mmCIF file of C-alpha atoms in Angstrom:
data_model
loop_
_atom_site.group_PDB
_atom_site.id
_atom_site.type_symbol
_atom_site.label_atom_id
_atom_site.label_comp_id
_atom_site.label_asym_id
_atom_site.label_seq_id
_atom_site.Cartn_x
_atom_site.Cartn_y
_atom_site.Cartn_z
ATOM 1 C CA UNK A 717 -30.391 23.448 -44.949
ATOM 2 C CA UNK A 718 -31.219 19.814 -44.179
ATOM 3 C CA UNK A 719 -27.641 18.778 -44.623
ATOM 4 C CA UNK A 720 -26.531 21.392 -42.213
ATOM 5 C CA UNK A 721 -29.199 20.369 -39.664
ATOM 6 C CA UNK A 722 -28.253 16.759 -40.015
ATOM 7 C CA UNK A 723 -24.518 17.645 -39.435
ATOM 8 C CA UNK A 724 -25.484 19.586 -36.373
ATOM 9 C CA UNK A 725 -27.598 16.686 -34.958
ATOM 10 C CA UNK A 726 -24.783 14.147 -35.618
ATOM 11 C CA UNK A 727 -22.143 16.458 -34.002
ATOM 12 C CA UNK A 728 -24.514 16.969 -30.945
ATOM 13 C CA UNK A 729 -25.118 13.267 -30.579
ATOM 14 C CA UNK A 730 -21.347 12.581 -30.695
ATOM 15 C CA UNK A 731 -20.837 14.881 -27.756
ATOM 16 C CA UNK A 732 -23.402 13.289 -25.415
ATOM 17 C CA UNK A 733 -21.530 11.285 -22.950
ATOM 18 C CA UNK A 734 -22.370 7.640 -22.342
ATOM 19 C CA UNK A 735 -24.024 7.470 -18.947
ATOM 20 C CA UNK A 736 -21.873 4.578 -17.947
ATOM 21 C CA UNK A 737 -18.509 5.942 -19.248
ATOM 22 C CA UNK A 738 -17.792 7.711 -15.985
ATOM 23 C CA UNK A 739 -18.605 4.445 -13.907
ATOM 24 C CA UNK A 740 -15.356 2.702 -13.121
ATOM 25 C CA UNK A 741 -15.305 -1.037 -13.870
ATOM 26 C CA UNK A 742 -14.948 -3.363 -11.152
ATOM 27 C CA UNK A 743 -12.371 -5.076 -13.273
ATOM 28 C CA UNK A 744 -10.116 -2.048 -13.482
ATOM 29 C CA UNK A 745 -6.581 -2.595 -12.265
ATOM 30 C CA UNK A 746 -5.393 0.921 -11.380
ATOM 31 C CA UNK A 747 -1.845 1.015 -9.965
ATOM 32 C CA UNK A 748 -0.330 3.440 -7.607
ATOM 33 C CA UNK A 749 3.397 3.667 -6.593
ATOM 34 C CA UNK A 750 4.137 4.968 -3.148
ATOM 35 C CA UNK A 751 7.536 6.130 -1.960
ATOM 36 C CA UNK A 752 8.023 6.101 1.873
ATOM 37 C CA UNK A 753 10.226 7.050 4.766
ATOM 38 C CA UNK A 754 9.719 5.432 8.104
ATOM 39 C CA UNK A 755 11.016 4.788 11.584
ATOM 40 C CA UNK A 756 10.215 1.780 13.646
ATOM 41 C CA UNK A 757 11.172 -1.538 15.012
ATOM 42 C CA UNK A 758 13.156 -3.618 14.000
ATOM 43 C CA UNK A 759 14.172 -1.539 10.835
ATOM 44 C CA UNK A 760 15.021 1.761 12.448
ATOM 45 C CA UNK A 761 15.131 4.557 9.853
ATOM 46 C CA UNK A 762 14.356 3.094 6.483
ATOM 47 C CA UNK A 763 13.069 3.834 2.995
ATOM 48 C CA UNK A 764 10.537 1.854 0.952
ATOM 49 C CA UNK A 765 8.664 1.657 -2.348
ATOM 50 C CA UNK A 766 5.232 0.038 -2.616
ATOM 51 C CA UNK A 767 2.870 -0.876 -5.356
ATOM 52 C CA UNK A 768 -0.914 -0.700 -4.680
ATOM 53 C CA UNK A 769 -3.095 -2.549 -7.247
ATOM 54 C CA UNK A 770 -6.738 -1.655 -6.880
ATOM 55 C CA UNK A 771 -9.262 -4.387 -7.682
ATOM 56 C CA UNK A 772 -12.524 -2.376 -7.046
ATOM 57 C CA UNK A 773 -13.740 1.139 -7.430
ATOM 58 C CA UNK A 774 -17.233 2.206 -6.370
ATOM 59 C CA UNK A 775 -18.491 5.639 -7.209
ATOM 60 C CA UNK A 776 -21.531 5.599 -4.913
ATOM 61 C CA UNK A 777 -19.395 4.566 -1.900
ATOM 62 C CA UNK A 778 -15.984 6.025 -2.366
ATOM 63 C CA UNK A 779 -14.054 3.104 -1.379
ATOM 64 C CA UNK A 780 -10.907 1.556 -3.072
ATOM 65 C CA UNK A 781 -9.729 -1.950 -2.394
ATOM 66 C CA UNK A 782 -6.675 -3.903 -3.582
ATOM 67 C CA UNK A 783 -3.410 -5.593 -3.060
ATOM 68 C CA UNK A 784 -0.332 -3.934 -1.804
ATOM 69 C CA UNK A 785 3.364 -5.202 -2.172
ATOM 70 C CA UNK A 786 6.178 -3.177 -0.479
ATOM 71 C CA UNK A 787 9.894 -3.570 -0.122
ATOM 72 C CA UNK A 788 12.099 -1.528 2.124
ATOM 73 C CA UNK A 789 15.706 -1.316 3.544
ATOM 74 C CA UNK A 790 17.091 0.665 6.353
ATOM 75 C CA UNK A 791 19.653 0.911 9.213
ATOM 76 C CA UNK A 792 18.399 -2.186 11.053
ATOM 77 C CA UNK A 793 17.414 -4.557 8.103
ATOM 78 C CA UNK A 794 15.398 -5.087 5.082
ATOM 79 C CA UNK A 795 11.798 -6.285 4.522
ATOM 80 C CA UNK A 796 9.057 -7.213 2.054
ATOM 81 C CA UNK A 797 5.313 -7.312 2.754
ATOM 82 C CA UNK A 798 2.352 -8.346 0.824
ATOM 83 C CA UNK A 799 -1.351 -7.646 1.865
ATOM 84 C CA UNK A 800 -4.687 -6.223 1.392
ATOM 85 C CA UNK A 801 -5.563 -2.584 1.665
ATOM 86 C CA UNK A 802 -8.725 -0.683 1.596
ATOM 87 C CA UNK A 803 -9.093 3.271 1.279
ATOM 88 C CA UNK A 804 -12.063 5.289 2.124
ATOM 89 C CA UNK A 805 -11.376 8.838 0.995
ATOM 90 C CA UNK A 806 -8.453 9.916 3.063
ATOM 91 C CA UNK A 807 -8.312 6.961 5.531
ATOM 92 C CA UNK A 808 -6.710 3.652 4.595
ATOM 93 C CA UNK A 809 -6.430 0.254 6.460
ATOM 94 C CA UNK A 810 -4.379 -2.631 5.572
ATOM 95 C CA UNK A 811 -3.248 -6.083 6.835
ATOM 96 C CA UNK A 812 -0.011 -7.480 5.512
ATOM 97 C CA UNK A 813 2.120 -10.560 5.813
ATOM 98 C CA UNK A 814 5.808 -9.391 6.456
ATOM 99 C CA UNK A 815 9.223 -11.033 6.050
ATOM 100 C CA UNK A 816 12.117 -9.248 7.513
ATOM 101 C CA UNK A 817 15.838 -9.704 7.594
ATOM 102 C CA UNK A 818 17.706 -7.897 10.359
ATOM 103 C CA UNK A 819 21.344 -6.634 9.936
ATOM 104 C CA UNK A 820 23.851 -5.728 12.635
ATOM 105 C CA UNK A 821 21.861 -3.117 14.517
ATOM 106 C CA UNK A 822 18.007 -3.743 14.634
ATOM 107 C CA UNK A 823 15.797 -2.158 17.154
ATOM 108 C CA UNK A 824 14.515 -4.676 19.659
ATOM 109 C CA UNK A 825 15.352 -7.689 17.560
ATOM 110 C CA UNK A 826 18.093 -10.322 17.048
ATOM 111 C CA UNK A 827 20.903 -9.197 14.601
ATOM 112 C CA UNK A 828 21.279 -11.205 11.401
ATOM 113 C CA UNK A 829 17.928 -12.990 11.917
ATOM 114 C CA UNK A 830 14.946 -13.558 9.615
ATOM 115 C CA UNK A 831 11.522 -12.742 11.030
ATOM 116 C CA UNK A 832 7.998 -13.514 9.626
ATOM 117 C CA UNK A 833 4.833 -12.092 10.832
ATOM 118 C CA UNK A 834 1.589 -10.047 10.512
ATOM 119 C CA UNK A 835 1.181 -6.309 10.543
ATOM 120 C CA UNK A 836 -1.811 -4.028 10.544
ATOM 121 C CA UNK A 837 -1.669 -0.351 9.427
ATOM 122 C CA UNK A 838 -3.644 2.768 9.220
ATOM 123 C CA UNK A 839 -3.063 5.643 6.899
ATOM 124 C CA UNK A 840 -4.428 9.163 7.247
ATOM 125 C CA UNK A 841 -3.469 11.201 4.140
ATOM 126 C CA UNK A 842 0.158 10.625 3.791
ATOM 127 C CA UNK A 843 1.015 9.370 7.285
ATOM 128 C CA UNK A 844 0.947 5.595 8.071
ATOM 129 C CA UNK A 845 1.197 3.956 11.469
ATOM 130 C CA UNK A 846 1.453 0.237 11.820
ATOM 131 C CA UNK A 847 1.842 -2.450 14.469
ATOM 132 C CA UNK A 848 2.426 -6.178 14.427
ATOM 133 C CA UNK A 849 4.083 -9.291 15.704
ATOM 134 C CA UNK A 850 6.749 -11.380 14.103
ATOM 135 C CA UNK A 851 8.398 -14.647 14.947
ATOM 136 C CA UNK A 852 12.097 -15.502 14.345
ATOM 137 C CA UNK A 853 12.288 -18.018 11.539
ATOM 138 C CA UNK A 854 16.157 -18.310 11.197
ATOM 139 C CA UNK A 855 19.217 -16.730 12.901
ATOM 140 C CA UNK A 856 20.994 -16.896 16.216
ATOM 141 C CA UNK A 857 19.163 -18.292 19.193
ATOM 142 C CA UNK A 858 18.564 -16.003 22.177
ATOM 143 C CA UNK A 859 16.323 -13.248 23.192
ATOM 144 C CA UNK A 860 13.728 -11.846 20.813
ATOM 145 C CA UNK A 861 12.253 -14.943 19.331
ATOM 146 C CA UNK A 862 8.956 -13.097 18.969
ATOM 147 C CA UNK A 863 9.066 -9.405 18.447
ATOM 148 C CA UNK A 864 6.691 -6.473 18.463
ATOM 149 C CA UNK A 865 6.887 -4.536 15.168
ATOM 150 C CA UNK A 866 5.852 -0.874 14.806
ATOM 151 C CA UNK A 867 6.437 2.040 12.346
ATOM 152 C CA UNK A 868 5.469 5.598 11.731
ATOM 153 C CA UNK A 869 5.807 6.714 8.075
ATOM 154 C CA UNK A 870 5.302 9.269 5.438
ATOM 155 C CA UNK A 871 4.181 7.769 2.120
ATOM 156 C CA UNK A 872 3.953 9.939 -0.978
ATOM 157 C CA UNK A 873 2.326 8.775 -4.159
ATOM 158 C CA UNK A 874 4.633 9.154 -7.194
ATOM 159 C CA UNK A 875 2.437 7.695 -9.968
#
């Protein structure tokens, strides 16, 4: 009987959860891959893939922050962006540095030029809108040395 009671107590103690086990570590490095389709300037219609790497999770204040790297290509050019993003439940804000290379038919930009700039974005659920400014770094001289960038996108988490 004592042996059975001892086994029951040990089994019960093993099932009690550690109170800190459900607390995410601030050192956690959760990753999320996002596939996107967007329309905007200078890319026109384009597709992208992004990697979000969280650097902090806080259970008492449901906020996730981290770094975001995205690459995309479309009718008007290709681009890469790197920046910081923060999400609070279904709302996300981000600030990115962007490097774009236009092709033959960009929207409101010089064809076959390279632009560098900053972009701010807001995501609600799976819909992202962004706006920014970029300066021509290389390419033919002429109009559109500084451009206004913008886009509307659908981004779906795939992992």
